[in-house]
Amino acid sequence: MEALRGIDLDLPRSRFTAIMGPSGSGKSTLMHCLAGLDQAGGGTVTVAGIELGSLDDDALTVFRRRHVGFVFQSFNLLPMLTAEQNILLPLELGGGRIDEAVRERARTLAETIGVADRLGHRPAELSGGQQQRVAIARALVTQPDLVFADEPTGNLDSTASAEVLEHLRRSVRELGQTVVMVTHDRDAAAHADDVITMADGRIA
Ligand SMILES: Nc1ncnc2c1ncn2[C@@H]1O[C@H](COP(=O)(O)OP(=O)(O)OP(=O)(O)O)[C@@H](O)[C@H]1O
Ligand SMILES: [Mg+2]
């Protein structure tokens, strides 16, 4: 089965792009391919001149750690770690020193995202929306060049959604990050610079 067919897509740097489309149209599959989490069978994905298919597993892992933040549709938080440990994990994996300044930056991010008061709790002790916000903070904590967010506001109320979307917009503007977000919500998509619609594995 082919989840994606004949997609030819250029995502400009330092822009906020939203991807919309019906359930099963291939949005998550496309995001996973773009982020180097899945191999595009047959196609190629090039990021900043690097063709992801030419990298071996180790190189791909390094590429993702250095450049990519991913908010999974199903969060993928580690159940045995607290919210704070989950958020700091990409920094740990990156091998950088986690000093007080780094912790402070992570706490500020958690505050902005609205989950600062739950940092000592494990995912099972958090609401769906709180887990989602931890997943967002984890994706942003390294300030990656590329942020992929798969329905990042799917579990949030309108106020929390607006805060997260505004934060993503600011990341694009102030840090020059490139953000690609899947959403079913037209109001959420309206925060983006560009909107792409998928249908049946293609760009509609
Ligand atoms: N690992 C997989 N193996 C086989 N088929 C898959 C796999 N993952 C997804 N699919 C199929 O690929 C198609 C696209 O799935 P995808 O998850 O990309 O859709 P989506 O647009 O993200 O949908 P939703 O809005 O429900 O999240 C679906 O028909 C799905 O069943
Ligand atoms: Mg999906």
CSV table of C-alpha atoms and ligand atoms in Angstrom, one decimal:
chain,number,residue,atom,x,y,z
A,1,MET,CA,0.0,0.0,0.0
A,2,GLU,CA,1.3,3.5,-0.8
A,3,ALA,CA,0.5,6.1,1.8
A,4,LEU,CA,2.1,8.9,-0.3
A,5,ARG,CA,2.0,9.3,-4.1
A,6,GLY,CA,3.8,11.7,-6.3
A,7,ILE,CA,4.4,14.4,-3.7
A,8,ASP,CA,6.6,17.2,-4.9
A,9,LEU,CA,6.9,19.7,-2.1
A,10,ASP,CA,9.3,22.6,-1.2
A,11,LEU,CA,9.1,23.9,2.3
A,12,PRO,CA,10.7,27.3,2.6
A,13,ARG,CA,13.0,27.9,5.5
A,14,SER,CA,11.8,30.1,8.4
A,15,ARG,CA,8.2,29.7,7.6
A,16,PHE,CA,5.2,28.2,9.4
A,17,THR,CA,3.4,25.7,7.1
A,18,ALA,CA,0.2,24.0,8.1
A,19,ILE,CA,-0.9,20.7,6.5
A,20,MET,CA,-4.6,19.8,6.5
A,21,GLY,CA,-6.6,17.0,5.0
A,22,PRO,CA,-8.9,14.1,6.0
A,23,SER,CA,-8.0,11.3,8.3
A,24,GLY,CA,-5.9,8.7,6.5
A,25,SER,CA,-4.7,11.1,3.7
A,26,GLY,CA,-1.1,10.6,4.6
A,27,LYS,CA,-0.3,13.7,6.7
A,28,SER,CA,1.6,11.9,9.5
A,29,THR,CA,3.4,9.6,7.0
A,30,LEU,CA,4.6,12.7,5.1
A,31,MET,CA,5.8,14.4,8.3
A,32,HIS,CA,7.7,11.2,9.3
A,33,CYS,CA,9.4,11.1,5.9
A,34,LEU,CA,10.3,14.8,6.0
A,35,ALA,CA,11.8,14.4,9.5
A,36,GLY,CA,13.9,11.3,8.6
A,37,LEU,CA,11.8,9.1,10.9
A,38,ASP,CA,10.6,7.0,7.9
A,39,GLN,CA,12.3,6.2,4.6
A,40,ALA,CA,10.4,7.6,1.6
A,41,GLY,CA,10.2,4.4,-0.5
A,42,GLY,CA,11.0,5.6,-4.0
A,43,GLY,CA,11.2,9.3,-3.2
A,44,THR,CA,13.9,11.6,-1.9
A,45,VAL,CA,13.8,14.1,0.9
A,46,THR,CA,16.5,16.9,0.9
A,47,VAL,CA,17.0,19.2,3.9
A,48,ALA,CA,19.4,22.1,3.6
A,49,GLY,CA,21.1,20.3,0.7
A,50,ILE,CA,21.4,17.0,2.6
A,51,GLU,CA,19.6,14.0,1.0
A,52,LEU,CA,18.3,12.1,4.0
A,53,GLY,CA,18.3,8.8,2.0
A,54,SER,CA,22.0,9.0,1.7
A,55,LEU,CA,22.6,9.0,5.4
A,56,ASP,CA,23.1,5.7,7.4
A,57,ASP,CA,21.2,5.2,10.6
A,58,ASP,CA,23.8,6.8,12.8
A,59,ALA,CA,24.1,9.9,10.6
A,60,LEU,CA,20.4,10.1,10.4
A,61,THR,CA,20.1,10.0,14.2
A,62,VAL,CA,22.7,12.7,14.5
A,63,PHE,CA,20.9,14.8,11.9
A,64,ARG,CA,17.6,14.5,13.8
A,65,ARG,CA,19.2,15.3,17.2
A,66,ARG,CA,20.9,18.4,15.8
A,67,HIS,CA,18.2,19.8,13.6
A,68,VAL,CA,14.8,18.3,14.2
A,69,GLY,CA,12.1,18.6,16.9
A,70,PHE,CA,9.1,16.4,16.5
A,71,VAL,CA,5.7,16.5,18.3
A,72,PHE,CA,4.2,13.1,17.8
A,73,GLN,CA,0.4,12.8,17.3
A,74,SER,CA,0.4,10.2,20.1
A,75,PHE,CA,3.0,12.2,22.2
A,76,ASN,CA,5.5,9.3,22.7
A,77,LEU,CA,6.5,10.5,26.1
A,78,LEU,CA,8.6,8.0,28.2
A,79,PRO,CA,6.3,6.7,30.9
A,80,MET,CA,8.9,6.3,33.6
A,81,LEU,CA,10.3,9.8,33.3
A,82,THR,CA,8.8,12.9,34.9
A,83,ALA,CA,7.5,15.7,32.7
A,84,GLU,CA,10.7,17.6,33.3
A,85,GLN,CA,12.9,14.6,32.5
A,86,ASN,CA,11.0,14.1,29.3
A,87,ILE,CA,11.5,17.7,28.3
A,88,LEU,CA,15.2,17.6,29.1
A,89,LEU,CA,15.8,14.2,27.3
A,90,PRO,CA,16.8,15.6,23.9
A,91,LEU,CA,19.4,17.7,25.6
A,92,GLU,CA,20.7,14.6,27.5
A,93,LEU,CA,20.8,12.7,24.3
A,94,GLY,CA,22.6,15.5,22.6
A,95,GLY,CA,25.4,15.2,25.1
A,96,GLY,CA,25.4,18.8,26.1
A,97,ARG,CA,25.9,19.9,29.7
A,98,ILE,CA,22.6,20.4,31.5
A,99,ASP,CA,23.5,23.2,33.9
A,100,GLU,CA,21.3,25.5,35.9
A,101,ALA,CA,21.0,27.9,32.9
A,102,VAL,CA,19.7,25.1,30.6
A,103,ARG,CA,17.2,24.0,33.3
A,104,GLU,CA,16.0,27.5,33.7
A,105,ARG,CA,15.5,27.8,30.0
A,106,ALA,CA,13.5,24.6,29.9
A,107,ARG,CA,11.4,25.8,32.9
A,108,THR,CA,10.7,29.1,31.1
A,109,LEU,CA,9.6,27.1,28.0
A,110,ALA,CA,7.4,24.9,30.2
A,111,GLU,CA,5.8,28.0,31.6
A,112,THR,CA,5.2,29.5,28.2
A,113,ILE,CA,3.6,26.2,27.1
A,114,GLY,CA,1.6,26.1,30.3
A,115,VAL,CA,2.8,23.0,32.0
A,116,ALA,CA,5.3,24.4,34.5
A,117,ASP,CA,3.2,23.3,37.5
A,118,ARG,CA,3.3,19.6,36.5
A,119,LEU,CA,7.0,19.1,35.9
A,120,GLY,CA,7.5,16.6,38.7
A,121,HIS,CA,4.7,14.3,37.4
A,122,ARG,CA,4.9,11.2,35.2
A,123,PRO,CA,2.9,11.2,32.0
A,124,ALA,CA,0.3,8.8,33.5
A,125,GLU,CA,-0.5,11.5,36.1
A,126,LEU,CA,-1.1,14.2,33.4
A,127,SER,CA,-4.2,15.0,31.4
A,128,GLY,CA,-4.0,14.5,27.7
A,129,GLY,CA,-3.6,18.2,27.1
A,130,GLN,CA,-0.8,18.4,29.7
A,131,GLN,CA,1.0,15.4,28.0
A,132,GLN,CA,0.6,17.2,24.7
A,133,ARG,CA,2.2,20.3,26.1
A,134,VAL,CA,5.1,18.3,27.6
A,135,ALA,CA,5.6,16.8,24.1
A,136,ILE,CA,5.7,20.2,22.6
A,137,ALA,CA,8.2,21.5,25.1
A,138,ARG,CA,10.4,18.5,24.5
A,139,ALA,CA,10.4,19.2,20.7
A,140,LEU,CA,11.3,22.8,21.2
A,141,VAL,CA,13.9,22.6,24.0
A,142,THR,CA,16.9,22.2,21.8
A,143,GLN,CA,15.7,25.1,19.6
A,144,PRO,CA,15.9,23.0,16.5
A,145,ASP,CA,16.0,24.4,13.0
A,146,LEU,CA,13.1,22.2,12.0
A,147,VAL,CA,10.0,21.7,14.1
A,148,PHE,CA,7.4,19.1,13.0
A,149,ALA,CA,4.2,19.1,15.0
A,150,ASP,CA,1.5,16.5,14.3
A,151,GLU,CA,-1.8,17.9,15.6
A,152,PRO,CA,0.0,19.8,18.4
A,153,THR,CA,-3.3,21.4,19.6
A,154,GLY,CA,-5.6,18.4,19.2
A,155,ASN,CA,-6.0,17.9,22.9
A,156,LEU,CA,-6.0,21.6,23.9
A,157,ASP,CA,-8.8,24.0,24.6
A,158,SER,CA,-9.0,27.2,22.5
A,159,THR,CA,-7.0,29.3,25.0
A,160,ALA,CA,-4.2,26.8,25.4
A,161,SER,CA,-4.2,26.2,21.6
A,162,ALA,CA,-3.8,29.9,20.9
A,163,GLU,CA,-0.9,30.1,23.3
A,164,VAL,CA,0.9,27.2,21.7
A,165,LEU,CA,0.3,28.5,18.2
A,166,GLU,CA,1.5,32.0,19.1
A,167,HIS,CA,4.6,30.4,20.6
A,168,LEU,CA,5.3,28.5,17.4
A,169,ARG,CA,4.8,31.7,15.4
A,170,ARG,CA,7.2,33.5,17.6
A,171,SER,CA,9.8,30.7,17.2
A,172,VAL,CA,9.6,31.2,13.4
A,173,ARG,CA,9.9,35.0,13.7
A,174,GLU,CA,12.5,35.2,16.4
A,175,LEU,CA,14.6,32.0,16.0
A,176,GLY,CA,14.1,31.6,12.3
A,177,GLN,CA,12.8,28.1,12.9
A,178,THR,CA,10.9,26.3,10.1
A,179,VAL,CA,7.7,24.9,11.5
A,180,VAL,CA,5.5,22.3,9.8
A,181,MET,CA,2.2,21.5,11.6
A,182,VAL,CA,-0.6,19.1,10.9
A,183,THR,CA,-4.0,20.2,12.0
A,184,HIS,CA,-7.6,19.5,11.5
A,185,ASP,CA,-8.5,22.9,12.9
A,186,ARG,CA,-9.0,25.8,10.5
A,187,ASP,CA,-8.4,28.3,13.3
A,188,ALA,CA,-5.1,26.7,14.0
A,189,ALA,CA,-4.1,26.6,10.4
A,190,ALA,CA,-4.9,30.4,10.2
A,191,HIS,CA,-1.8,31.0,12.4
A,192,ALA,CA,0.4,29.5,9.6
A,193,ASP,CA,2.0,31.4,6.7
A,194,ASP,CA,1.0,28.7,4.2
A,195,VAL,CA,-1.5,25.9,4.2
A,196,ILE,CA,-1.1,22.7,2.2
A,197,THR,CA,-4.0,20.3,1.8
A,198,MET,CA,-3.6,16.6,1.4
A,199,ALA,CA,-6.1,14.1,0.0
A,200,ASP,CA,-5.5,10.5,-0.7
A,201,GLY,CA,-1.7,10.6,-0.3
A,202,ARG,CA,-1.3,13.6,-2.6
A,203,ILE,CA,-1.1,17.3,-2.3
A,204,ALA,CA,-4.6,18.5,-3.3
B,1,LIG,N1,3.0,1.7,9.3
B,1,LIG,C1,2.0,1.7,8.4
B,1,LIG,N2,1.9,0.6,7.7
B,1,LIG,C2,0.9,0.5,6.7
B,1,LIG,N3,0.0,1.5,6.5
B,1,LIG,C3,0.1,2.6,7.2
B,1,LIG,C4,1.1,2.7,8.3
B,1,LIG,N4,1.0,4.0,8.8
B,1,LIG,C5,-0.1,4.5,8.2
B,1,LIG,N5,-0.6,3.7,7.3
B,1,LIG,C6,-1.7,4.0,6.3
B,1,LIG,O1,-1.3,5.1,5.5
B,1,LIG,C7,-2.4,6.0,5.3
B,1,LIG,C8,-2.0,7.4,5.8
B,1,LIG,O2,-1.9,7.4,7.2
B,1,LIG,P1,-1.4,8.6,8.0
B,1,LIG,O3,-1.2,8.2,9.4
B,1,LIG,O4,-0.3,9.3,7.3
B,1,LIG,O5,-2.8,9.5,7.9
B,1,LIG,P2,-3.1,10.9,8.5
B,1,LIG,O6,-3.4,11.8,7.4
B,1,LIG,O7,-2.0,11.4,9.4
B,1,LIG,O8,-4.5,10.6,9.3
B,1,LIG,P3,-5.0,11.2,10.7
B,1,LIG,O9,-5.6,12.5,10.4
B,1,LIG,O10,-6.1,10.2,11.1
B,1,LIG,O11,-3.9,11.2,11.7
B,1,LIG,C9,-3.6,5.4,6.1
B,1,LIG,O12,-4.4,4.7,5.2
B,1,LIG,C10,-2.9,4.5,7.1
B,1,LIG,O13,-3.8,3.4,7.4
B,2,MG,MG,-2.0,11.6,11.5
